[in-house]
mmCIF file with all atom_site columns, C-alpha atoms in Angstrom:
data_model
loop_
_atom_site.group_PDB
_atom_site.id
_atom_site.type_symbol
_atom_site.label_atom_id
_atom_site.label_alt_id
_atom_site.label_comp_id
_atom_site.label_asym_id
_atom_site.label_entity_id
_atom_site.label_seq_id
_atom_site.pdbx_PDB_ins_code
_atom_site.Cartn_x
_atom_site.Cartn_y
_atom_site.Cartn_z
_atom_site.occupancy
_atom_site.B_iso_or_equiv
_atom_site.pdbx_formal_charge
_atom_site.auth_seq_id
_atom_site.auth_comp_id
_atom_site.auth_asym_id
_atom_site.auth_atom_id
_atom_site.pdbx_PDB_model_num
ATOM 1   C CA . MET E 1 1   ? 1.728   4.767   13.760  1.00 0.00 ? 663 MET E CA 1
ATOM 2   C CA . SER E 1 2   ? -0.490  4.582   10.742  1.00 0.00 ? 664 SER E CA 1
ATOM 3   C CA . LEU E 1 3   ? -1.863  0.962   10.876  1.00 0.00 ? 665 LEU E CA 1
ATOM 4   C CA . PRO E 1 4   ? -4.808  2.198   13.506  1.00 0.00 ? 666 PRO E CA 1
ATOM 5   C CA . HIS E 1 5   ? -5.132  5.728   11.517  1.00 0.00 ? 667 HIS E CA 1
ATOM 6   C CA . ALA E 1 6   ? -5.667  3.210   8.037   1.00 0.00 ? 668 ALA E CA 1
ATOM 7   C CA . ILE E 1 7   ? -8.357  0.942   10.011  1.00 0.00 ? 669 ILE E CA 1
ATOM 8   C CA . LEU E 1 8   ? -10.160 4.190   11.362  1.00 0.00 ? 670 LEU E CA 1
ATOM 9   C CA . THR E 1 9   ? -9.924  5.671   7.573   1.00 0.00 ? 671 THR E CA 1
ATOM 10  C CA . ALA E 1 10  ? -11.487 2.320   6.254   1.00 0.00 ? 672 ALA E CA 1
ATOM 11  C CA . LEU E 1 11  ? -13.845 1.843   8.764   1.00 0.00 ? 673 LEU E CA 1
ATOM 12  C CA . LEU E 1 12  ? -15.271 5.682   8.190   1.00 0.00 ? 674 LEU E CA 1
ATOM 13  C CA . GLU E 1 13  ? -15.747 4.397   4.772   1.00 0.00 ? 675 GLU E CA 1
ATOM 14  C CA . LYS E 1 14  ? -17.805 1.593   5.697   1.00 0.00 ? 676 LYS E CA 1
ATOM 15  C CA . PRO E 1 15  ? -18.250 -0.280  8.887   1.00 0.00 ? 677 PRO E CA 1
ATOM 16  C CA . SER E 1 16  ? -16.767 -3.624  8.298   1.00 0.00 ? 678 SER E CA 1
ATOM 17  C CA . SER E 1 17  ? -15.462 -6.992  10.239  1.00 0.00 ? 679 SER E CA 1
ATOM 18  C CA . GLY E 1 18  ? -11.903 -7.929  10.865  1.00 0.00 ? 680 GLY E CA 1
ATOM 19  C CA . LEU E 1 19  ? -12.058 -10.435 7.558   1.00 0.00 ? 681 LEU E CA 1
ATOM 20  C CA . GLU E 1 20  ? -13.794 -7.485  5.574   1.00 0.00 ? 682 GLU E CA 1
ATOM 21  C CA . LEU E 1 21  ? -11.459 -4.949  6.764   1.00 0.00 ? 683 LEU E CA 1
ATOM 22  C CA . THR E 1 22  ? -8.086  -7.618  5.488   1.00 0.00 ? 684 THR E CA 1
ATOM 23  C CA . ARG E 1 23  ? -9.939  -8.094  2.133   1.00 0.00 ? 685 ARG E CA 1
ATOM 24  C CA . ARG E 1 24  ? -10.433 -4.479  1.310   1.00 0.00 ? 686 ARG E CA 1
ATOM 25  C CA . PHE E 1 25  ? -6.417  -4.049  3.033   1.00 0.00 ? 687 PHE E CA 1
ATOM 26  C CA . ASP E 1 26  ? -5.715  -6.445  -0.079  1.00 0.00 ? 688 ASP E CA 1
ATOM 27  C CA . LYS E 1 27  ? -7.815  -4.617  -2.782  1.00 0.00 ? 689 LYS E CA 1
ATOM 28  C CA . SER E 1 28  ? -7.187  -1.645  -2.687  1.00 0.00 ? 690 SER E CA 1
ATOM 29  C CA . ILE E 1 29  ? -5.800  0.164   1.085   1.00 0.00 ? 691 ILE E CA 1
ATOM 30  C CA . GLY E 1 30  ? -2.911  -2.413  0.682   1.00 0.00 ? 692 GLY E CA 1
ATOM 31  C CA . TYR E 1 31  ? -1.565  -1.116  -2.506  1.00 0.00 ? 693 TYR E CA 1
ATOM 32  C CA . PHE E 1 32  ? -0.205  1.596   -0.203  1.00 0.00 ? 694 PHE E CA 1
ATOM 33  C CA . TRP E 1 33  ? -0.239  0.213   3.410   1.00 0.00 ? 695 TRP E CA 1
ATOM 34  C CA . SER E 1 34  ? -0.266  -3.119  3.959   1.00 0.00 ? 696 SER E CA 1
ATOM 35  C CA . ALA E 1 35  ? -1.173  -4.892  7.015   1.00 0.00 ? 697 ALA E CA 1
ATOM 36  C CA . THR E 1 36  ? -1.711  -8.605  8.087   1.00 0.00 ? 698 THR E CA 1
ATOM 37  C CA . HIS E 1 37  ? -4.914  -10.578 9.012   1.00 0.00 ? 699 HIS E CA 1
ATOM 38  C CA . GLN E 1 38  ? -3.348  -10.379 12.866  1.00 0.00 ? 700 GLN E CA 1
ATOM 39  C CA . GLN E 1 39  ? -2.368  -6.973  12.761  1.00 0.00 ? 701 GLN E CA 1
ATOM 40  C CA . ILE E 1 40  ? -5.398  -6.015  11.679  1.00 0.00 ? 702 ILE E CA 1
ATOM 41  C CA . TYR E 1 41  ? -7.336  -7.743  14.407  1.00 0.00 ? 703 TYR E CA 1
ATOM 42  C CA . ARG E 1 42  ? -4.831  -6.613  17.198  1.00 0.00 ? 704 ARG E CA 1
ATOM 43  C CA . GLU E 1 43  ? -5.164  -3.606  16.028  1.00 0.00 ? 705 GLU E CA 1
ATOM 44  C CA . LEU E 1 44  ? -9.373  -3.123  16.171  1.00 0.00 ? 706 LEU E CA 1
ATOM 45  C CA . GLY E 1 45  ? -9.127  -4.593  19.657  1.00 0.00 ? 707 GLY E CA 1
ATOM 46  C CA . LYS E 1 46  ? -6.654  -1.936  20.617  1.00 0.00 ? 708 LYS E CA 1
ATOM 47  C CA . LEU E 1 47  ? -9.098  0.814   18.462  1.00 0.00 ? 709 LEU E CA 1
ATOM 48  C CA . GLU E 1 48  ? -12.151 -0.882  20.829  1.00 0.00 ? 710 GLU E CA 1
ATOM 49  C CA . GLY E 1 49  ? -10.053 -0.892  24.296  1.00 0.00 ? 711 GLY E CA 1
ATOM 50  C CA . ASP E 1 50  ? -8.851  2.808   23.265  1.00 0.00 ? 712 ASP E CA 1
ATOM 51  C CA . GLY E 1 51  ? -12.985 4.251   22.810  1.00 0.00 ? 713 GLY E CA 1
ATOM 52  C CA . PHE E 1 52  ? -12.354 5.086   19.082  1.00 0.00 ? 714 PHE E CA 1
ATOM 53  C CA . ILE E 1 53  ? -14.613 2.564   17.423  1.00 0.00 ? 715 ILE E CA 1
ATOM 54  C CA . ARG E 1 54  ? -17.051 -0.272  18.785  1.00 0.00 ? 716 ARG E CA 1
ATOM 55  C CA . THR E 1 55  ? -18.408 -3.531  17.839  1.00 0.00 ? 717 THR E CA 1
ATOM 56  C CA . LEU E 1 56  ? -21.926 -2.733  16.297  1.00 0.00 ? 718 LEU E CA 1
ATOM 57  C CA . PRO E 1 57  ? -24.657 -4.969  17.748  1.00 0.00 ? 719 PRO E CA 1
ATOM 58  C CA . ALA E 1 58  ? -25.285 -8.056  15.723  1.00 0.00 ? 720 ALA E CA 1
ATOM 59  C CA . GLU E 1 59  ? -28.846 -8.404  14.280  1.00 0.00 ? 721 GLU E CA 1
ATOM 60  C CA . GLN E 1 60  ? -29.772 -11.657 15.455  1.00 0.00 ? 722 GLN E CA 1
ATOM 61  C CA . PRO E 1 61  ? -27.086 -13.362 18.251  1.00 0.00 ? 723 PRO E CA 1
ATOM 62  C CA . ALA E 1 62  ? -25.583 -16.167 16.593  1.00 0.00 ? 724 ALA E CA 1
ATOM 63  C CA . ARG E 1 63  ? -23.016 -18.221 18.001  1.00 0.00 ? 725 ARG E CA 1
ATOM 64  C CA . GLY E 1 64  ? -19.282 -17.448 15.952  1.00 0.00 ? 726 GLY E CA 1
ATOM 65  C CA . GLN E 1 65  ? -21.102 -14.661 14.097  1.00 0.00 ? 727 GLN E CA 1
ATOM 66  C CA . LYS E 1 66  ? -18.549 -12.370 13.081  1.00 0.00 ? 728 LYS E CA 1
ATOM 67  C CA . LYS E 1 67  ? -18.176 -8.731  14.666  1.00 0.00 ? 729 LYS E CA 1
ATOM 68  C CA . SER E 1 68  ? -18.464 -5.174  12.310  1.00 0.00 ? 730 SER E CA 1
ATOM 69  C CA . TYR E 1 69  ? -17.119 -1.905  13.677  1.00 0.00 ? 731 TYR E CA 1
ATOM 70  C CA . GLU E 1 70  ? -17.939 1.377   13.393  1.00 0.00 ? 732 GLU E CA 1
ATOM 71  C CA . VAL E 1 71  ? -15.943 4.559   14.132  1.00 0.00 ? 733 VAL E CA 1
ATOM 72  C CA . LEU E 1 72  ? -17.073 6.527   17.178  1.00 0.00 ? 734 LEU E CA 1
ATOM 73  C CA . PRO E 1 73  ? -16.907 10.357  17.764  1.00 0.00 ? 735 PRO E CA 1
ATOM 74  C CA . ALA E 1 74  ? -13.612 9.837   19.629  1.00 0.00 ? 736 ALA E CA 1
ATOM 75  C CA . GLY E 1 75  ? -12.418 7.659   16.718  1.00 0.00 ? 737 GLY E CA 1
ATOM 76  C CA . ARG E 1 76  ? -13.349 10.448  14.210  1.00 0.00 ? 738 ARG E CA 1
ATOM 77  C CA . ALA E 1 77  ? -11.592 13.179  16.011  1.00 0.00 ? 739 ALA E CA 1
ATOM 78  C CA . GLU E 1 78  ? -8.444  11.115  16.675  1.00 0.00 ? 740 GLU E CA 1
ATOM 79  C CA . LEU E 1 79  ? -8.146  10.645  12.702  1.00 0.00 ? 741 LEU E CA 1
ATOM 80  C CA . ALA E 1 80  ? -8.528  14.196  11.774  1.00 0.00 ? 742 ALA E CA 1
ATOM 81  C CA . ARG E 1 81  ? -6.152  15.274  14.420  1.00 0.00 ? 743 ARG E CA 1
ATOM 82  C CA . TRP E 1 82  ? -3.888  12.929  12.579  1.00 0.00 ? 744 TRP E CA 1
ATOM 83  C CA . SER E 1 83  ? -4.354  13.485  9.131   1.00 0.00 ? 745 SER E CA 1
ATOM 84  C CA . SER E 1 84  ? -4.206  17.342  9.816   1.00 0.00 ? 746 SER E CA 1
ATOM 85  C CA . ALA E 1 85  ? -0.494  17.321  11.437  1.00 0.00 ? 747 ALA E CA 1
ATOM 86  C CA . SER E 1 86  ? 2.655   17.776  9.801   1.00 0.00 ? 748 SER E CA 1
ATOM 87  C CA . GLN E 1 87  ? 4.538   14.850  9.553   1.00 0.00 ? 749 GLN E CA 1
ATOM 88  C CA . ASP E 1 88  ? 8.349   14.820  7.919   1.00 0.00 ? 750 ASP E CA 1
ATOM 89  C CA . PRO E 1 89  ? 8.518   12.385  4.967   1.00 0.00 ? 751 PRO E CA 1
ATOM 90  C CA . LYS E 1 90  ? 10.442  8.868   5.830   1.00 0.00 ? 752 LYS E CA 1
ATOM 91  C CA . PRO E 1 91  ? 13.715  7.890   4.054   1.00 0.00 ? 753 PRO E CA 1
ATOM 92  C CA . HIS E 1 92  ? 13.094  5.612   1.447   1.00 0.00 ? 754 HIS E CA 1
ATOM 93  C CA . ARG E 1 93  ? 14.679  1.877   2.194   1.00 0.00 ? 755 ARG E CA 1
ATOM 94  C CA . ASP E 1 94  ? 14.685  -0.529  -0.870  1.00 0.00 ? 756 ASP E CA 1
ATOM 95  C CA . THR E 1 95  ? 16.612  -3.897  -0.694  1.00 0.00 ? 757 THR E CA 1
ATOM 96  C CA . LEU E 1 96  ? 17.139  -3.937  -4.200  1.00 0.00 ? 758 LEU E CA 1
ATOM 97  C CA . LEU E 1 97  ? 18.889  -0.476  -4.472  1.00 0.00 ? 759 LEU E CA 1
ATOM 98  C CA . LEU E 1 98  ? 21.003  -1.912  -1.358  1.00 0.00 ? 760 LEU E CA 1
ATOM 99  C CA . ARG E 1 99  ? 21.849  -5.306  -3.167  1.00 0.00 ? 761 ARG E CA 1
ATOM 100 C CA . LEU E 1 100 ? 22.757  -2.993  -6.214  1.00 0.00 ? 762 LEU E CA 1
ATOM 101 C CA . ARG E 1 101 ? 25.366  -1.755  -4.286  1.00 0.00 ? 763 ARG E CA 1
ATOM 102 C CA . ALA E 1 102 ? 26.530  -4.361  -2.574  1.00 0.00 ? 764 ALA E CA 1
ATOM 103 C CA . ALA E 1 103 ? 27.084  -6.041  -5.989  1.00 0.00 ? 765 ALA E CA 1
ATOM 104 C CA . ALA E 1 104 ? 29.226  -2.832  -6.854  1.00 0.00 ? 766 ALA E CA 1
ATOM 105 C CA . VAL E 1 105 ? 31.759  -4.580  -4.850  1.00 0.00 ? 767 VAL E CA 1
ATOM 106 C CA . VAL E 1 106 ? 31.317  -8.356  -4.681  1.00 0.00 ? 768 VAL E CA 1
ATOM 107 C CA . GLY E 1 107 ? 29.873  -8.808  -8.250  1.00 0.00 ? 769 GLY E CA 1
ATOM 108 C CA . ILE E 1 108 ? 26.956  -8.689  -10.516 1.00 0.00 ? 770 ILE E CA 1
ATOM 109 C CA . GLU E 1 109 ? 25.991  -12.484 -10.970 1.00 0.00 ? 771 GLU E CA 1
ATOM 110 C CA . GLY E 1 110 ? 22.107  -13.058 -10.422 1.00 0.00 ? 772 GLY E CA 1
ATOM 111 C CA . ILE E 1 111 ? 21.108  -9.542  -9.988  1.00 0.00 ? 773 ILE E CA 1
ATOM 112 C CA . GLU E 1 112 ? 19.796  -8.993  -13.808 1.00 0.00 ? 774 GLU E CA 1
ATOM 113 C CA . GLY E 1 113 ? 17.571  -11.574 -13.588 1.00 0.00 ? 775 GLY E CA 1
ATOM 114 C CA . ASP E 1 114 ? 16.084  -10.244 -10.673 1.00 0.00 ? 776 ASP E CA 1
ATOM 115 C CA . LEU E 1 115 ? 15.827  -6.375  -12.119 1.00 0.00 ? 777 LEU E CA 1
ATOM 116 C CA . ARG E 1 116 ? 13.854  -8.089  -15.049 1.00 0.00 ? 778 ARG E CA 1
ATOM 117 C CA . ARG E 1 117 ? 11.584  -10.188 -12.560 1.00 0.00 ? 779 ARG E CA 1
ATOM 118 C CA . HIS E 1 118 ? 11.220  -6.345  -10.909 1.00 0.00 ? 780 HIS E CA 1
ATOM 119 C CA . LEU E 1 119 ? 10.707  -4.985  -14.013 1.00 0.00 ? 781 LEU E CA 1
ATOM 120 C CA . GLU E 1 120 ? 7.988   -7.056  -14.424 1.00 0.00 ? 782 GLU E CA 1
ATOM 121 C CA . LEU E 1 121 ? 6.046   -6.998  -10.947 1.00 0.00 ? 783 LEU E CA 1
ATOM 122 C CA . HIS E 1 122 ? 6.269   -3.227  -11.580 1.00 0.00 ? 784 HIS E CA 1
ATOM 123 C CA . ARG E 1 123 ? 4.800   -3.153  -14.940 1.00 0.00 ? 785 ARG E CA 1
ATOM 124 C CA . ARG E 1 124 ? 1.761   -5.575  -13.954 1.00 0.00 ? 786 ARG E CA 1
ATOM 125 C CA . GLN E 1 125 ? 1.631   -3.229  -10.612 1.00 0.00 ? 787 GLN E CA 1
ATOM 126 C CA . LEU E 1 126 ? 1.224   0.020   -13.238 1.00 0.00 ? 788 LEU E CA 1
ATOM 127 C CA . ALA E 1 127 ? -1.311  -2.034  -15.783 1.00 0.00 ? 789 ALA E CA 1
ATOM 128 C CA . GLU E 1 128 ? -3.569  -2.969  -12.838 1.00 0.00 ? 790 GLU E CA 1
ATOM 129 C CA . TYR E 1 129 ? -3.436  0.875   -11.427 1.00 0.00 ? 791 TYR E CA 1
ATOM 130 C CA . GLU E 1 130 ? -4.446  2.208   -14.506 1.00 0.00 ? 792 GLU E CA 1
ATOM 131 C CA . ALA E 1 131 ? -7.071  -0.316  -15.292 1.00 0.00 ? 793 ALA E CA 1
ATOM 132 C CA . ILE E 1 132 ? -8.400  0.694   -11.319 1.00 0.00 ? 794 ILE E CA 1
ATOM 133 C CA . GLU E 1 133 ? -8.371  4.598   -12.710 1.00 0.00 ? 795 GLU E CA 1
ATOM 134 C CA . ARG E 1 134 ? -10.139 3.683   -15.664 1.00 0.00 ? 796 ARG E CA 1
ATOM 135 C CA . ARG E 1 135 ? -12.926 2.203   -13.403 1.00 0.00 ? 797 ARG E CA 1
ATOM 136 C CA . ASP E 1 136 ? -13.248 4.113   -10.831 1.00 0.00 ? 798 ASP E CA 1
ATOM 137 C CA . PHE E 1 137 ? -12.204 7.711   -11.826 1.00 0.00 ? 799 PHE E CA 1
ATOM 138 C CA . PRO E 1 138 ? -13.970 8.511   -15.182 1.00 0.00 ? 800 PRO E CA 1
ATOM 139 C CA . PRO E 1 139 ? -14.205 11.843  -16.157 1.00 0.00 ? 801 PRO E CA 1
ATOM 140 C CA . GLY E 1 140 ? -16.748 13.854  -14.411 1.00 0.00 ? 802 GLY E CA 1
ATOM 141 C CA . ARG E 1 141 ? -16.015 12.305  -10.971 1.00 0.00 ? 803 ARG E CA 1
ATOM 142 C CA . ASP E 1 142 ? -14.431 15.192  -9.539  1.00 0.00 ? 804 ASP E CA 1
ATOM 143 C CA . GLY E 1 143 ? -16.186 15.457  -5.615  1.00 0.00 ? 805 GLY E CA 1
ATOM 144 C CA . GLN E 1 144 ? -13.294 15.923  -3.023  1.00 0.00 ? 806 GLN E CA 1
ATOM 145 C CA . GLY E 1 145 ? -13.610 12.536  -1.773  1.00 0.00 ? 807 GLY E CA 1
ATOM 146 C CA . ASP E 1 146 ? -12.782 11.248  -5.570  1.00 0.00 ? 808 ASP E CA 1
ATOM 147 C CA . ARG E 1 147 ? -10.474 13.540  -5.925  1.00 0.00 ? 809 ARG E CA 1
ATOM 148 C CA . LEU E 1 148 ? -8.022  12.684  -3.235  1.00 0.00 ? 810 LEU E CA 1
ATOM 149 C CA . ARG E 1 149 ? -8.740  8.912   -3.602  1.00 0.00 ? 811 ARG E CA 1
ATOM 150 C CA . HIS E 1 150 ? -7.734  9.413   -7.421  1.00 0.00 ? 812 HIS E CA 1
ATOM 151 C CA . LEU E 1 151 ? -4.587  11.609  -6.200  1.00 0.00 ? 813 LEU E CA 1
ATOM 152 C CA . VAL E 1 152 ? -3.635  8.728   -3.503  1.00 0.00 ? 814 VAL E CA 1
ATOM 153 C CA . LEU E 1 153 ? -3.953  6.147   -6.672  1.00 0.00 ? 815 LEU E CA 1
ATOM 154 C CA . ARG E 1 154 ? -2.064  8.821   -9.493  1.00 0.00 ? 816 ARG E CA 1
ATOM 155 C CA . ALA E 1 155 ? 0.555   8.411   -6.429  1.00 0.00 ? 817 ALA E CA 1
ATOM 156 C CA . GLY E 1 156 ? 0.664   4.775   -7.258  1.00 0.00 ? 818 GLY E CA 1
ATOM 157 C CA . ILE E 1 157 ? 0.684   5.331   -10.830 1.00 0.00 ? 819 ILE E CA 1
ATOM 158 C CA . ASP E 1 158 ? 3.377   7.990   -10.978 1.00 0.00 ? 820 ASP E CA 1
ATOM 159 C CA . LEU E 1 159 ? 5.948   5.195   -8.440  1.00 0.00 ? 821 LEU E CA 1
ATOM 160 C CA . GLU E 1 160 ? 5.049   2.461   -10.497 1.00 0.00 ? 822 GLU E CA 1
ATOM 161 C CA . THR E 1 161 ? 5.804   4.615   -14.206 1.00 0.00 ? 823 THR E CA 1
ATOM 162 C CA . PHE E 1 162 ? 9.004   5.617   -11.956 1.00 0.00 ? 824 PHE E CA 1
ATOM 163 C CA . TRP E 1 163 ? 10.510  2.427   -11.136 1.00 0.00 ? 825 TRP E CA 1
ATOM 164 C CA . THR E 1 164 ? 9.446   0.678   -14.523 1.00 0.00 ? 826 THR E CA 1
ATOM 165 C CA . GLY E 1 165 ? 11.535  3.482   -16.121 1.00 0.00 ? 827 GLY E CA 1
ATOM 166 C CA . TRP E 1 166 ? 14.312  2.864   -13.936 1.00 0.00 ? 828 TRP E CA 1
ATOM 167 C CA . LEU E 1 167 ? 14.323  -0.307  -14.375 1.00 0.00 ? 829 LEU E CA 1
ATOM 168 C CA . GLU E 1 168 ? 14.635  -0.294  -18.077 1.00 0.00 ? 830 GLU E CA 1
ATOM 169 C CA . HIS E 1 169 ? 17.322  2.045   -17.425 1.00 0.00 ? 831 HIS E CA 1
ATOM 170 C CA . ALA E 1 170 ? 19.293  0.125   -15.124 1.00 0.00 ? 832 ALA E CA 1
ATOM 171 C CA . LEU E 1 171 ? 19.052  -3.241  -17.448 1.00 0.00 ? 833 LEU E CA 1
ATOM 172 C CA . THR E 1 172 ? 20.737  -1.010  -20.519 1.00 0.00 ? 834 THR E CA 1
ATOM 173 C CA . GLU E 1 173 ? 23.665  -0.172  -17.915 1.00 0.00 ? 835 GLU E CA 1
ATOM 174 C CA . PHE E 1 174 ? 23.679  -3.816  -17.363 1.00 0.00 ? 836 PHE E CA 1
ATOM 175 C CA . ALA E 1 175 ? 24.161  -4.661  -20.848 1.00 0.00 ? 837 ALA E CA 1
ATOM 176 C CA . GLU E 1 176 ? 26.542  -1.674  -21.890 1.00 0.00 ? 838 GLU E CA 1
ATOM 177 C CA . LEU E 1 177 ? 28.949  -3.490  -18.736 1.00 0.00 ? 839 LEU E CA 1
ATOM 178 C CA . PRO E 1 178 ? 31.996  -5.405  -20.371 1.00 0.00 ? 840 PRO E CA 1
ATOM 179 C CA . SER E 1 179 ? 31.616  -9.139  -20.172 1.00 0.00 ? 841 SER E CA 1
ATOM 180 C CA . GLY E 1 180 ? 33.048  -10.854 -17.445 1.00 0.00 ? 842 GLY E CA 1
ATOM 181 C CA . GLU E 1 181 ? 33.424  -7.746  -15.026 1.00 0.00 ? 843 GLU E CA 1
ATOM 182 C CA . ASP E 1 182 ? 31.734  -9.266  -12.149 1.00 0.00 ? 844 ASP E CA 1
ATOM 183 C CA . ARG E 1 183 ? 33.768  -7.364  -9.733  1.00 0.00 ? 845 ARG E CA 1
ATOM 184 C CA . ALA E 1 184 ? 33.790  -3.894  -8.722  1.00 0.00 ? 846 ALA E CA 1
ATOM 185 C CA . GLY E 1 185 ? 37.774  -2.735  -9.005  1.00 0.00 ? 847 GLY E CA 1
#
């Protein structure tokens, strides 16, 4: 149940409208916690109903004006409670790994090309994270918030580094498979 907490975090960083939140999820939070436009709006309604956020008063009332939200003290307290609570890691679920396991029994047709595609996607994501690191975390930015945000980014960099290395290894393994072997024996 982390989407409400992701939204509370984003709103504490900067009061925003639903559309602005959606854009921020697309550009930053979405790197580690994704949500659709509809999910965000639905959750905003629940958070407001629970008394965790409120709609900011409009500077000039206008029909069709977007609502902006801010976190109330109860929302801050909920986020503090949640962030300090213990939580066990979740088991990793990855369709590509399951597909490789299935290929071991039904044949490898199509898998190698998809491994190459995944490698390219992970390389692009790694390059993007590294560009963000260079842009947003130059030497000397060592405030508590900066260091924690950088840790989150480093997790993304390390995961993408892992995936690119693993996919390169997997493609080397594919190159060494005996030709014509499409089924496990």
